[in-house]
Short mmCIF file of C-alpha atoms in Angstrom, two decimals:
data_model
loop_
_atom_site.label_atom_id
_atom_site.label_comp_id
_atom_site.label_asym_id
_atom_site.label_seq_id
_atom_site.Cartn_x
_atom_site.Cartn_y
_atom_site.Cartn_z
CA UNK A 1486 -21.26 -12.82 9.00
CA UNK A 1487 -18.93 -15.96 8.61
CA UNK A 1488 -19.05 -18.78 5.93
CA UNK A 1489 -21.05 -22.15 7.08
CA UNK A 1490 -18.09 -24.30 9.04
CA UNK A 1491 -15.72 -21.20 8.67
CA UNK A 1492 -14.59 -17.06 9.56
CA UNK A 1493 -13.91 -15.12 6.81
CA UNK A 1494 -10.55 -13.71 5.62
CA UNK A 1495 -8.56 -10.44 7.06
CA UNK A 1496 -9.75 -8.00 4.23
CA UNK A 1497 -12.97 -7.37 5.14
CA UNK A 1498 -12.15 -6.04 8.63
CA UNK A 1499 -9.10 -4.28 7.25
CA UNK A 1500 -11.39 -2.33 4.68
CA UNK A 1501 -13.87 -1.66 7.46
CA UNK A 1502 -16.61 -3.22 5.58
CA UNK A 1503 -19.87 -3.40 7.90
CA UNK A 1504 -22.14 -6.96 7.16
CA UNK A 1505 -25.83 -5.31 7.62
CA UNK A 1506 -27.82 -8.44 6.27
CA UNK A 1507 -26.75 -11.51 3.84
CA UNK A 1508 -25.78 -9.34 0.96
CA UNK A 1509 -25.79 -6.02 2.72
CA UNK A 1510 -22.88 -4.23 3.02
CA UNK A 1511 -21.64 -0.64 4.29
CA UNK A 1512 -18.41 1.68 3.82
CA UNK A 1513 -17.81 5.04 5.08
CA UNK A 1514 -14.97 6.55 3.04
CA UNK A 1515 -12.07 7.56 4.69
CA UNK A 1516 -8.24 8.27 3.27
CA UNK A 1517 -7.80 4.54 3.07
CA UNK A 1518 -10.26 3.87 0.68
CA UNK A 1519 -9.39 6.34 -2.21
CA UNK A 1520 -7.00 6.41 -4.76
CA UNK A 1521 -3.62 8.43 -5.92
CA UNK A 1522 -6.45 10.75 -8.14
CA UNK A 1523 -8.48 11.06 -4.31
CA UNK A 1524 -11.69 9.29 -5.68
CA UNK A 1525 -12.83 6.01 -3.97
CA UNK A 1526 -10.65 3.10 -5.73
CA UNK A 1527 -12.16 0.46 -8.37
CA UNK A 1528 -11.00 -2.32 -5.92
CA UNK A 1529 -12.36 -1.07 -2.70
CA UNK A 1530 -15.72 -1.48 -4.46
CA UNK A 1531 -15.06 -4.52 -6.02
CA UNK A 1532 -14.22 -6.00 -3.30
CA UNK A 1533 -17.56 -4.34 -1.44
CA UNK A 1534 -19.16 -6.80 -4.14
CA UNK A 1535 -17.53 -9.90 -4.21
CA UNK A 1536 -17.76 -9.95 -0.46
CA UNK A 1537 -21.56 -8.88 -0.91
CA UNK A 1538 -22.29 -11.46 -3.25
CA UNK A 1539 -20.57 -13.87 -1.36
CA UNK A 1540 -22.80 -13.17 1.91
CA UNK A 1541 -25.79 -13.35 0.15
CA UNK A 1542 -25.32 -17.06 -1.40
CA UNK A 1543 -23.75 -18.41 2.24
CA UNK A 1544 -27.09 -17.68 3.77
CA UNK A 1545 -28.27 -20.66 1.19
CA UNK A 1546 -25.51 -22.94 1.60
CA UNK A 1547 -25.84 -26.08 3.94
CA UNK A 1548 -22.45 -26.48 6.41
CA UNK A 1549 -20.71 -28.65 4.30
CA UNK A 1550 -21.20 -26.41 0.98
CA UNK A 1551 -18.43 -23.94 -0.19
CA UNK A 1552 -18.73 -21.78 -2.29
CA UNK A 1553 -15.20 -19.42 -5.38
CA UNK A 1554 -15.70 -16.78 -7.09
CA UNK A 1555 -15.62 -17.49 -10.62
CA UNK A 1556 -16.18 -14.25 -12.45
CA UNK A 1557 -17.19 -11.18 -11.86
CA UNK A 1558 -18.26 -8.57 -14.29
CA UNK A 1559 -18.34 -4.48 -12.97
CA UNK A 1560 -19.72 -1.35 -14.39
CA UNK A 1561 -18.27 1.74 -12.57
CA UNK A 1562 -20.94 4.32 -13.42
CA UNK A 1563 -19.66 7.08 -10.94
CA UNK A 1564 -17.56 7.64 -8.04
CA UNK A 1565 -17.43 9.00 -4.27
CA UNK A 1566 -15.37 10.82 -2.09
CA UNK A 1567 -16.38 11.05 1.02
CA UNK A 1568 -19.83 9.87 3.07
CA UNK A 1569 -21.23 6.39 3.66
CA UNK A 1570 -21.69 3.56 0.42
CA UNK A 1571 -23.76 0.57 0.65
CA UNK A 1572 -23.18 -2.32 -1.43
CA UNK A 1573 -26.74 -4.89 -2.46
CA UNK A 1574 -26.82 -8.61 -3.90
CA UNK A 1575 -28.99 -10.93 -4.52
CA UNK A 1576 -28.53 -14.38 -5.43
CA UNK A 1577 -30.43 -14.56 -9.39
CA UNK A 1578 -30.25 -18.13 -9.76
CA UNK A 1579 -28.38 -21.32 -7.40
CA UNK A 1580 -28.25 -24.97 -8.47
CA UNK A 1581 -26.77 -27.32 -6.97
CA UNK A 1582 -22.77 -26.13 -8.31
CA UNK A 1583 -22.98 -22.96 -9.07
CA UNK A 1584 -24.80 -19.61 -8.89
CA UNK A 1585 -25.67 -16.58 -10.53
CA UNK A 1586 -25.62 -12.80 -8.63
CA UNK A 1587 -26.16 -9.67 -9.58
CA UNK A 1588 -25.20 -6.61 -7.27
CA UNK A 1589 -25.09 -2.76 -6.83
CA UNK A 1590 -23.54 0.33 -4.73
CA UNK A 1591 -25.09 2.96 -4.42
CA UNK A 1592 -23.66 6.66 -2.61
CA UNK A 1593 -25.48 7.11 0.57
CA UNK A 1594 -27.16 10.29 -1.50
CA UNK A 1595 -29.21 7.82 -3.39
CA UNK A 1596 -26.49 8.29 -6.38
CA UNK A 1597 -25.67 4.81 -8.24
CA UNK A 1598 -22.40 3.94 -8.51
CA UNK A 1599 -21.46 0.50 -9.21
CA UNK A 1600 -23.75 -2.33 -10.92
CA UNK A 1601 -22.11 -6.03 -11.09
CA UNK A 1602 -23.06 -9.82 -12.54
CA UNK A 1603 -21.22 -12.58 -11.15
CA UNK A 1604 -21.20 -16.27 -10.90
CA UNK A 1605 -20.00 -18.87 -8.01
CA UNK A 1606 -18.96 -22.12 -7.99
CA UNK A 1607 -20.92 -24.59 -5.36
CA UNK A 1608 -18.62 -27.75 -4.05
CA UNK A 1609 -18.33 -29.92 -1.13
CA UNK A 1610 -15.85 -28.65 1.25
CA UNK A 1611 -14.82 -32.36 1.95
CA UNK A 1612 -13.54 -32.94 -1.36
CA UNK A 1613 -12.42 -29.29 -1.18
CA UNK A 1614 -10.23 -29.60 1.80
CA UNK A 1615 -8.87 -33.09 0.80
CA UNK A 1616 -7.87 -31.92 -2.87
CA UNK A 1617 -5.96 -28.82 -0.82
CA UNK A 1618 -4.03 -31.39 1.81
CA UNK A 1619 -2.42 -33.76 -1.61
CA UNK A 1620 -1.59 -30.83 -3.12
CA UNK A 1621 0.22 -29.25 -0.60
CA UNK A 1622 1.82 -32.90 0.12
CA UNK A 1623 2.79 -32.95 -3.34
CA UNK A 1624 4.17 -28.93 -3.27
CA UNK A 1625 6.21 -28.65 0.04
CA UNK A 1626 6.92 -25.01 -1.36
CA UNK A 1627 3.36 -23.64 -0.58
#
């Protein structure tokens, strides 16, 4: 489930998430996923929302919309181990620069473990992709 115009980065495949629907996604745990104390890591579901959230406000986009993460806020209410996790969002609110999400994951034993706000920025990728070329003319470096 790919951006409008565009594929989506490595992580996603790497963490084995599974796109279900526009703000759908699924996890089964495995040794990859879970931190030095052996519980599922913070940042694997973090990143289970942002990706999520993300999904669920490209199915509203047109092809020449992008959309950044701008802030996301998480509550970790409890954790997993092993088993499957699924990961909801819904866009709240959308104008035409920027959006509002809200998002949960839940255990696949019904148990509630994550609950997240976040916002997007909504630009042009025209303007997007020109601002990127001068500054990478002006930083050879990058």
């Amino acid at each position: 489930m790919a951006p409008p115009g565009g594929r989506l980065d490595p992580l996603p495949e790497f963490l084995e998430f599974r796109f279900e629907a526009p703000g759908v996604i699924r996890l089964s745990i495995d040794a990859k996923h879970l931190n030095g104390a052996g519980i599922l890591s913070g940042a694997v579901t973090y990143g289970m929302v942002d990706y999520a959230m993300g999904s669920a406000l490209w199915a509203q986009l047109s092809e020449d919309e992008g959309i950044a993460t701008l802030s996301i806020s998480v509550n970790y209410l409890q954790t997993a181990i092993t088993g499957d996790i699924i990961c909801n969002a819904a866009v709240d609110r959308r104008n035409r620069t920027a959006a509002t999400l809200r998002a949960t994951v839940e255990a696949d034993d019904g148990r509630l473990l994550v609950t997240a706000i976040g916002s997007y920025s909504i630009f042009e990728r025209g303007r997007a992709r020109a601002r990127a070329q001068r500054l990478r003319a002006e930083t050879p470096e990058l």
